[in-house]
CSV table of C-alpha atoms and ligand atoms in Angstrom, one decimal:
chain,number,residue,atom,x,y,z
A,1,MET,CA,-28.8,27.7,6.5
A,2,LYS,CA,-26.3,29.2,3.4
A,3,HIS,CA,-24.4,26.4,2.9
A,4,ASN,CA,-21.7,27.8,0.6
A,5,GLN,CA,-19.7,30.3,-1.2
A,6,GLY,CA,-21.3,33.9,-3.0
A,7,LEU,CA,-22.3,34.0,-6.6
A,8,VAL,CA,-21.8,35.5,-9.5
A,9,ILE,CA,-25.5,36.2,-10.6
A,10,VAL,CA,-26.1,38.3,-14.0
A,11,LEU,CA,-29.2,40.5,-14.3
A,12,SER,CA,-29.6,41.3,-18.1
A,13,GLY,CA,-32.6,42.1,-19.9
A,14,PHE,CA,-34.4,44.8,-22.8
A,15,SER,CA,-33.4,48.7,-22.2
A,16,GLY,CA,-36.4,49.7,-19.9
A,17,ALA,CA,-37.7,46.2,-19.0
A,18,GLY,CA,-36.9,46.6,-14.9
A,19,LYS,CA,-33.3,45.7,-14.5
A,20,GLY,CA,-32.3,49.2,-12.8
A,21,THR,CA,-35.1,49.6,-10.4
A,22,ILE,CA,-35.6,45.6,-9.9
A,23,MET,CA,-31.7,46.2,-8.4
A,24,LYS,CA,-32.3,49.1,-6.9
A,25,HIS,CA,-35.7,47.6,-4.6
A,26,LEU,CA,-33.4,44.3,-4.2
A,27,LEU,CA,-30.6,46.6,-2.8
A,28,ASP,CA,-33.4,48.1,-0.4
A,29,ARG,CA,-35.4,45.4,0.9
A,30,TYR,CA,-32.7,42.9,1.7
A,31,PRO,CA,-29.9,45.3,2.9
A,32,GLY,CA,-26.2,43.0,2.8
A,33,SER,CA,-27.6,40.6,0.8
A,34,TYR,CA,-26.5,41.6,-2.3
A,35,HIS,CA,-23.3,43.8,-3.8
A,36,LEU,CA,-23.7,45.6,-7.5
A,37,SER,CA,-20.5,45.4,-9.2
A,38,ILE,CA,-20.9,49.0,-10.5
A,39,SER,CA,-19.3,49.3,-14.4
A,40,ALA,CA,-17.6,51.4,-16.4
A,41,THR,CA,-19.0,53.1,-19.3
A,42,THR,CA,-18.2,55.5,-22.0
A,43,ARG,CA,-22.2,56.5,-22.6
A,44,PRO,CA,-23.4,59.8,-21.7
A,45,MET,CA,-24.6,60.3,-18.5
A,46,ARG,CA,-28.1,60.9,-17.8
A,47,THR,CA,-30.2,63.2,-15.7
A,48,GLY,CA,-30.4,62.5,-12.0
A,49,GLU,CA,-26.9,60.0,-12.6
A,50,ARG,CA,-24.1,60.3,-10.6
A,51,ASP,CA,-20.5,58.9,-11.3
A,52,GLY,CA,-19.6,56.5,-9.3
A,53,ARG,CA,-23.2,54.7,-8.1
A,54,GLU,CA,-24.8,54.0,-11.6
A,55,TYR,CA,-21.7,53.9,-13.5
A,56,PHE,CA,-17.9,54.9,-13.8
A,57,PHE,CA,-18.6,57.7,-16.6
A,58,LYS,CA,-15.3,57.3,-18.8
A,59,SER,CA,-14.0,58.8,-21.6
A,60,ARG,CA,-13.3,56.7,-25.0
A,61,GLU,CA,-9.5,57.2,-23.6
A,62,GLU,CA,-9.7,56.2,-20.4
A,63,PHE,CA,-12.6,53.2,-21.3
A,64,ASP,CA,-9.5,51.7,-24.1
A,65,ARG,CA,-6.7,52.4,-21.2
A,66,MET,CA,-8.3,50.3,-18.9
A,67,ILE,CA,-8.8,47.5,-21.7
A,68,ALA,CA,-5.4,47.8,-22.5
A,69,ASP,CA,-4.5,47.3,-19.0
A,70,GLY,CA,-6.8,43.9,-18.4
A,71,GLU,CA,-9.2,45.6,-15.9
A,72,PHE,CA,-12.0,44.6,-17.1
A,73,LEU,CA,-13.6,41.2,-16.7
A,74,GLU,CA,-16.2,41.6,-19.6
A,75,TYR,CA,-16.6,44.8,-22.0
A,76,ALA,CA,-19.1,44.8,-24.6
A,77,THR,CA,-20.6,47.9,-27.0
A,78,PHE,CA,-24.1,48.5,-26.7
A,79,ASN,CA,-25.9,51.4,-29.2
A,80,GLY,CA,-22.4,52.8,-30.1
A,81,ASN,CA,-20.9,52.9,-26.2
A,82,SER,CA,-19.1,50.8,-24.6
A,83,TYR,CA,-19.6,49.1,-20.8
A,84,GLY,CA,-17.4,46.9,-19.1
A,85,THR,CA,-17.4,45.2,-15.3
A,86,PRO,CA,-14.2,45.9,-13.3
A,87,LYS,CA,-12.6,43.0,-12.2
A,88,THR,CA,-11.6,43.6,-8.7
A,89,TYR,CA,-14.9,44.2,-7.5
A,90,VAL,CA,-16.6,41.2,-8.6
A,91,GLU,CA,-13.3,39.1,-7.6
A,92,GLN,CA,-12.4,40.2,-4.3
A,93,LEU,CA,-16.2,39.8,-3.2
A,94,THR,CA,-16.7,35.9,-4.3
A,95,ALA,CA,-13.4,35.4,-2.4
A,96,GLU,CA,-15.1,36.5,0.7
A,97,GLY,CA,-18.4,34.6,-0.2
A,98,LYS,CA,-20.5,37.2,-1.0
A,99,ASP,CA,-23.2,37.5,-3.6
A,100,VAL,CA,-22.1,39.8,-6.4
A,101,ILE,CA,-25.2,40.9,-9.0
A,102,LEU,CA,-23.7,42.0,-12.1
A,103,GLU,CA,-26.1,44.0,-14.1
A,104,ILE,CA,-25.1,43.6,-17.8
A,105,GLU,CA,-26.3,43.2,-21.5
A,106,VAL,CA,-25.9,39.7,-23.9
A,107,GLN,CA,-22.7,39.8,-24.8
A,108,GLY,CA,-20.8,40.7,-21.8
A,109,ALA,CA,-23.5,38.2,-20.4
A,110,LEU,CA,-21.6,35.0,-22.4
A,111,GLN,CA,-18.4,36.4,-21.9
A,112,VAL,CA,-19.1,35.7,-18.1
A,113,ARG,CA,-20.5,32.0,-18.0
A,114,GLN,CA,-17.5,31.5,-20.0
A,115,ILE,CA,-15.0,32.6,-17.0
A,116,PHE,CA,-17.6,31.5,-14.5
A,117,PRO,CA,-19.3,28.7,-15.5
A,118,GLU,CA,-21.2,28.1,-12.5
A,119,ALA,CA,-22.8,31.9,-12.9
A,120,LEU,CA,-26.2,32.2,-12.1
A,121,LEU,CA,-27.9,34.3,-15.6
A,122,LEU,CA,-31.0,35.5,-15.1
A,123,PHE,CA,-32.8,37.2,-17.6
A,124,VAL,CA,-35.6,40.0,-17.0
A,125,THR,CA,-38.7,41.4,-19.4
A,126,PRO,CA,-41.8,43.2,-19.0
A,127,PRO,CA,-45.2,41.2,-19.9
A,128,SER,CA,-45.1,42.7,-23.3
A,129,ALA,CA,-43.3,44.4,-26.4
A,130,ASP,CA,-45.9,47.4,-26.0
A,131,GLU,CA,-45.0,47.8,-22.5
A,132,LEU,CA,-41.2,47.6,-23.4
A,133,LYS,CA,-41.9,51.1,-25.5
A,134,ARG,CA,-44.1,52.3,-23.0
A,135,ARG,CA,-41.4,51.8,-20.3
A,136,LEU,CA,-38.4,53.2,-22.6
A,137,VAL,CA,-40.9,56.2,-23.3
A,138,GLY,CA,-42.1,56.7,-20.3
A,139,ARG,CA,-38.5,57.1,-18.2
A,140,GLY,CA,-38.1,59.7,-20.4
A,141,THR,CA,-34.5,59.3,-20.7
A,142,GLU,CA,-33.5,58.9,-24.1
A,143,SER,CA,-34.6,60.2,-27.9
A,144,ALA,CA,-37.3,59.0,-29.7
A,145,GLU,CA,-34.2,58.0,-32.3
A,146,VAL,CA,-32.2,56.1,-30.0
A,147,ILE,CA,-35.3,54.8,-28.1
A,148,ALA,CA,-35.9,52.9,-31.8
A,149,GLN,CA,-32.7,51.5,-31.1
A,150,ARG,CA,-32.7,50.3,-28.1
A,151,LEU,CA,-35.7,48.5,-29.0
A,152,ALA,CA,-34.1,47.1,-32.3
A,153,ILE,CA,-31.5,45.8,-30.2
A,154,SER,CA,-33.8,44.5,-28.1
A,155,ALA,CA,-35.5,41.8,-31.1
A,156,LYS,CA,-31.8,40.4,-31.1
A,157,GLU,CA,-31.3,39.7,-28.0
A,158,SER,CA,-34.3,37.9,-27.2
A,159,VAL,CA,-32.8,35.8,-29.8
A,160,LEU,CA,-30.3,34.6,-26.8
A,161,MET,CA,-33.2,34.4,-23.6
A,162,PRO,CA,-33.1,30.7,-24.1
A,163,LYS,CA,-29.1,30.1,-22.7
A,164,TYR,CA,-30.1,32.4,-19.5
A,165,ASP,CA,-31.6,29.7,-16.5
A,166,TYR,CA,-34.2,31.8,-15.3
A,167,LEU,CA,-36.6,34.2,-16.7
A,168,ILE,CA,-38.2,37.8,-14.8
A,169,ILE,CA,-41.3,38.3,-16.1
A,170,ASN,CA,-41.1,41.8,-14.8
A,171,ASP,CA,-45.0,42.8,-14.6
A,172,VAL,CA,-45.8,43.9,-10.6
A,173,LEU,CA,-42.1,45.4,-9.7
A,174,ASP,CA,-42.9,44.0,-5.6
A,175,GLU,CA,-43.3,40.5,-7.0
A,176,ALA,CA,-40.3,40.7,-9.5
A,177,VAL,CA,-37.8,41.7,-6.8
A,178,ALA,CA,-39.0,38.6,-4.6
A,179,GLU,CA,-39.3,35.8,-7.4
A,180,VAL,CA,-35.7,37.2,-8.0
A,181,HIS,CA,-34.6,37.0,-4.4
A,182,ARG,CA,-36.1,33.5,-3.8
A,183,ILE,CA,-34.5,32.2,-6.9
A,184,ILE,CA,-31.0,33.2,-6.2
A,185,GLN,CA,-31.4,31.8,-2.5
A,186,SER,CA,-32.2,28.7,-3.8
A,187,GLU,CA,-29.9,28.4,-5.8
A,188,HIS,CA,-27.4,28.3,-3.1
A,189,TYR,CA,-28.7,24.8,-2.1
A,190,ALA,CA,-28.6,23.2,-5.9
A,191,THR,CA,-26.3,19.8,-5.1
A,192,GLY,CA,-24.0,20.7,-7.8
A,193,ARG,CA,-22.9,24.1,-5.8
A,194,ASN,CA,-23.2,22.0,-2.5
A,195,ALA,CA,-19.8,19.5,-3.6
A,196,LYS,CA,-17.9,20.1,-0.2
A,197,ALA,CA,-20.9,19.5,2.2
A,198,ILE,CA,-21.8,16.5,0.0
A,199,ALA,CA,-18.2,14.9,0.2
A,200,ASP,CA,-17.8,15.8,4.1
A,201,MET,CA,-20.7,14.0,4.7
A,202,GLN,CA,-20.0,10.9,2.5
A,203,GLU,CA,-16.4,11.2,4.8
A,204,GLN,CA,-18.4,11.1,7.9
A,205,LEU,CA,-20.7,7.7,7.1
A,206,LYS,CA,-17.9,5.6,5.6
A,207,GLN,CA,-17.3,5.1,9.8
A,208,PHE,CA,-20.3,3.1,9.9
A,209,VAL,CA,-20.0,0.8,6.8
B,301,ADP,P1,-33.7,48.9,-17.4
B,301,ADP,O1,-32.6,49.7,-16.0
B,301,ADP,O2,-33.7,47.8,-17.4
B,301,ADP,O3,-33.3,50.0,-18.6
B,301,ADP,P2,-35.5,51.1,-16.0
B,301,ADP,O4,-35.4,50.3,-14.5
B,301,ADP,O5,-34.6,52.3,-15.9
B,301,ADP,O6,-35.1,49.9,-16.6
B,301,ADP,O7,-36.7,50.6,-16.3
B,301,ADP,C1,-37.7,51.5,-16.7
B,301,ADP,C2,-38.9,51.9,-16.7
B,301,ADP,O8,-40.1,51.1,-16.0
B,301,ADP,C3,-38.8,53.2,-15.6
B,301,ADP,O9,-39.1,54.3,-15.3
B,301,ADP,C4,-39.3,52.5,-14.3
B,301,ADP,O10,-39.6,53.1,-13.3
B,301,ADP,C5,-40.1,51.5,-15.2
B,301,ADP,N1,-40.5,50.0,-14.0
B,301,ADP,C6,-39.9,49.1,-14.2
B,301,ADP,N2,-40.3,48.2,-13.5
B,301,ADP,C7,-41.7,48.4,-13.6
B,301,ADP,C8,-42.9,47.8,-13.4
B,301,ADP,N3,-43.4,46.5,-12.9
B,301,ADP,N4,-44.1,48.5,-13.9
B,301,ADP,C9,-44.4,49.6,-14.4
B,301,ADP,N5,-42.9,50.4,-14.2
B,301,ADP,C10,-41.8,50.0,-14.4
B,302,5GP,P1,-27.4,51.9,-20.0
B,302,5GP,O1,-27.5,52.0,-21.0
B,302,5GP,O2,-29.3,51.8,-20.9
B,302,5GP,O3,-27.5,52.0,-18.6
B,302,5GP,O4,-27.0,50.4,-21.0
B,302,5GP,C1,-27.6,50.0,-21.5
B,302,5GP,C2,-27.2,48.1,-21.5
B,302,5GP,O5,-25.9,47.9,-21.4
B,302,5GP,C3,-27.8,47.4,-20.6
B,302,5GP,O6,-28.1,46.4,-21.1
B,302,5GP,C4,-26.6,47.3,-19.4
B,302,5GP,O7,-27.3,46.2,-18.7
B,302,5GP,C5,-25.6,47.1,-20.2
B,302,5GP,N1,-24.7,47.2,-19.7
B,302,5GP,C6,-24.0,48.2,-18.2
B,302,5GP,N2,-23.1,47.8,-17.7
B,302,5GP,C7,-22.0,46.4,-18.6
B,302,5GP,C8,-21.1,46.2,-18.4
B,302,5GP,O8,-20.2,46.2,-17.4
B,302,5GP,N3,-21.3,45.1,-19.3
B,302,5GP,C9,-21.8,44.9,-20.3
B,302,5GP,N4,-21.5,44.0,-21.2
B,302,5GP,N5,-22.9,45.5,-20.4
B,302,5GP,C10,-23.3,46.5,-19.5
């Protein structure tokens, strides 16, 4: 039995660690269990991406207008581009008791922790730094220059890894997907997330005292 309300789950990790791949498999393998928040970004669309699927692609002016109108839960700059989580989707779905996953970078993750202290923070890493580089190069979506920039950002981001609740080492993809699922499902059973069930039971037991 799943006892309590929806979780806000943050999935962060180095660019090229496999976050997007894990998310895609998680949504396919456990249909209806998770809801992915789609971010807005000013970065150019990659080949194969579609507006409204991977991201809502925005001009700088549109993004700034969304900031001014308070439409973001959090936003941050990553390698010169802006990325932000639209507020309404996350608020609506968590109110409906659904688990929402935000695939965002570290500055945004820490903002989310301030707003929702009970958010579950997961960090994805490949098994080694060399493998990270291989995956970024293998993906073939960025120039050598941008890949070098993203690897340098990874070194800085790694300092914040201990701030996360769980570390996912994405070596064998299927195992990493199963681990993410297991961790999220277990989290629903944490006593701290079941205060109402505990209080109800305590109240009912008073009749026997
Ligand atoms: P991110 O979203 O974290 O930037 P991606 O999901 O785009 O990363 O993955 C980066 C590259 O690594 C992609 O080409 C993807 O197919 C590959 N990849 C992801 N997970 C694994 C894995 N477990 N083993 C090998 N390659 C992987
Ligand atoms: P990419 O350009 O590879 O799609 O994403 C670059 C980085 O931005 C990744 O670490 C990704 O998780 C992060 N990101 C994507 N959307 C958001 C968002 O809405 N907010 C924040 N803070 N980071 C995001």
